[in-house]
């Protein structure tokens, strides 16, 4: 629960500091995080979602290769620890990309 609160606070900070000219591009790999983004009124920033979400956006899995993520040029990819277990190199590759 504390981790979820930290994620929400980071998202609020990011959204509050955006200029209208710059759009934050988010890929959310967890439906709960996607729901929080939508609840904050920031669904327009989503460019990709978990394969378990039900929105009309590109679907992603933690098992996908980093190239699929990097092709959309996200500013942030929100994951859970499960994603790191399924694809241990994903977060490192995304950080470098």
Short mmCIF file of C-alpha atoms in Angstrom, two decimals:
data_model
loop_
_atom_site.label_atom_id
_atom_site.label_comp_id
_atom_site.label_asym_id
_atom_site.label_seq_id
_atom_site.Cartn_x
_atom_site.Cartn_y
_atom_site.Cartn_z
CA UNK A 1 0.00 0.00 0.00
CA UNK A 2 2.82 2.41 0.85
CA UNK A 3 4.44 1.73 -2.53
CA UNK A 4 1.17 2.50 -4.31
CA UNK A 5 0.92 5.78 -2.44
CA UNK A 6 4.46 6.70 -3.51
CA UNK A 7 3.61 5.92 -7.14
CA UNK A 8 0.51 8.10 -6.99
CA UNK A 9 2.43 10.98 -5.41
CA UNK A 10 5.11 10.77 -8.12
CA UNK A 11 2.43 10.80 -10.82
CA UNK A 12 0.70 13.80 -9.28
CA UNK A 13 4.03 15.64 -9.15
CA UNK A 14 4.79 14.80 -12.79
CA UNK A 15 1.35 15.83 -14.03
CA UNK A 16 1.30 19.03 -12.00
CA UNK A 17 4.59 20.19 -13.50
CA UNK A 18 3.76 19.64 -17.16
CA UNK A 19 3.42 22.48 -19.60
CA UNK A 20 0.67 22.06 -22.13
CA UNK A 21 3.31 22.00 -24.87
CA UNK A 22 4.94 18.90 -23.45
CA UNK A 23 2.95 15.72 -23.13
CA UNK A 24 4.09 12.98 -20.79
CA UNK A 25 3.93 9.57 -22.48
CA UNK A 26 3.20 6.69 -20.12
CA UNK A 27 3.10 2.93 -20.54
CA UNK A 28 1.39 1.23 -17.59
CA UNK A 29 2.05 -2.48 -17.11
CA UNK A 30 -0.35 -2.93 -14.22
CA UNK A 31 -4.13 -2.39 -14.38
CA UNK A 32 -4.20 -0.85 -10.89
CA UNK A 33 -1.74 1.83 -11.95
CA UNK A 34 -3.72 2.41 -15.13
CA UNK A 35 -6.86 2.88 -13.03
CA UNK A 36 -5.05 5.41 -10.83
CA UNK A 37 -3.86 7.39 -13.86
CA UNK A 38 -7.40 7.48 -15.21
CA UNK A 39 -8.80 8.46 -11.78
CA UNK A 40 -6.38 11.40 -11.76
CA UNK A 41 -7.86 12.50 -15.09
CA UNK A 42 -4.65 11.80 -16.98
CA UNK A 43 -5.72 9.05 -19.35
CA UNK A 44 -4.61 11.17 -22.32
CA UNK A 45 -1.00 10.57 -21.26
CA UNK A 46 -1.33 6.81 -21.63
CA UNK A 47 0.26 5.47 -24.81
CA UNK A 48 0.37 1.80 -23.81
CA UNK A 49 -1.22 -0.46 -21.23
CA UNK A 50 -1.08 -3.92 -19.73
CA UNK A 51 -2.44 -6.81 -21.73
CA UNK A 52 -4.97 -7.13 -18.88
CA UNK A 53 -6.38 -3.62 -19.32
CA UNK A 54 -9.49 -2.95 -21.43
CA UNK A 55 -8.65 0.29 -23.23
CA UNK A 56 -8.11 0.85 -26.93
CA UNK A 57 -4.34 1.33 -26.67
CA UNK A 58 -1.34 -0.82 -27.58
CA UNK A 59 -1.01 -3.75 -25.17
CA UNK A 60 2.22 -4.67 -23.44
CA UNK A 61 3.48 -7.54 -21.33
CA UNK A 62 6.53 -7.62 -19.05
CA UNK A 63 7.72 -10.47 -21.26
CA UNK A 64 7.86 -8.20 -24.32
CA UNK A 65 11.24 -7.15 -25.57
CA UNK A 66 12.47 -3.65 -24.77
CA UNK A 67 12.32 -2.75 -28.47
CA UNK A 68 8.51 -2.84 -28.37
CA UNK A 69 8.49 -0.35 -25.48
CA UNK A 70 11.17 1.90 -26.94
CA UNK A 71 9.35 2.10 -30.28
CA UNK A 72 6.68 4.28 -28.64
CA UNK A 73 9.31 6.50 -26.96
CA UNK A 74 7.66 6.59 -23.52
CA UNK A 75 8.77 9.04 -20.85
CA UNK A 76 7.89 6.56 -18.13
CA UNK A 77 7.05 2.85 -17.94
CA UNK A 78 5.20 1.95 -14.75
CA UNK A 79 5.70 -1.64 -13.66
CA UNK A 80 5.53 -3.88 -10.62
CA UNK A 81 8.15 -6.16 -9.14
CA UNK A 82 6.54 -9.09 -10.90
CA UNK A 83 7.63 -7.55 -14.20
CA UNK A 84 11.24 -7.61 -13.03
CA UNK A 85 10.95 -11.31 -12.22
CA UNK A 86 9.42 -12.06 -15.62
CA UNK A 87 11.97 -9.99 -17.54
CA UNK A 88 14.98 -9.16 -15.33
CA UNK A 89 16.77 -7.05 -17.95
CA UNK A 90 13.78 -4.94 -19.04
CA UNK A 91 14.15 -2.06 -16.59
CA UNK A 92 17.89 -1.76 -17.23
CA UNK A 93 17.40 -1.65 -20.99
CA UNK A 94 14.59 0.89 -20.69
CA UNK A 95 16.74 3.13 -18.49
CA UNK A 96 19.48 3.10 -21.11
CA UNK A 97 17.02 3.73 -23.96
#
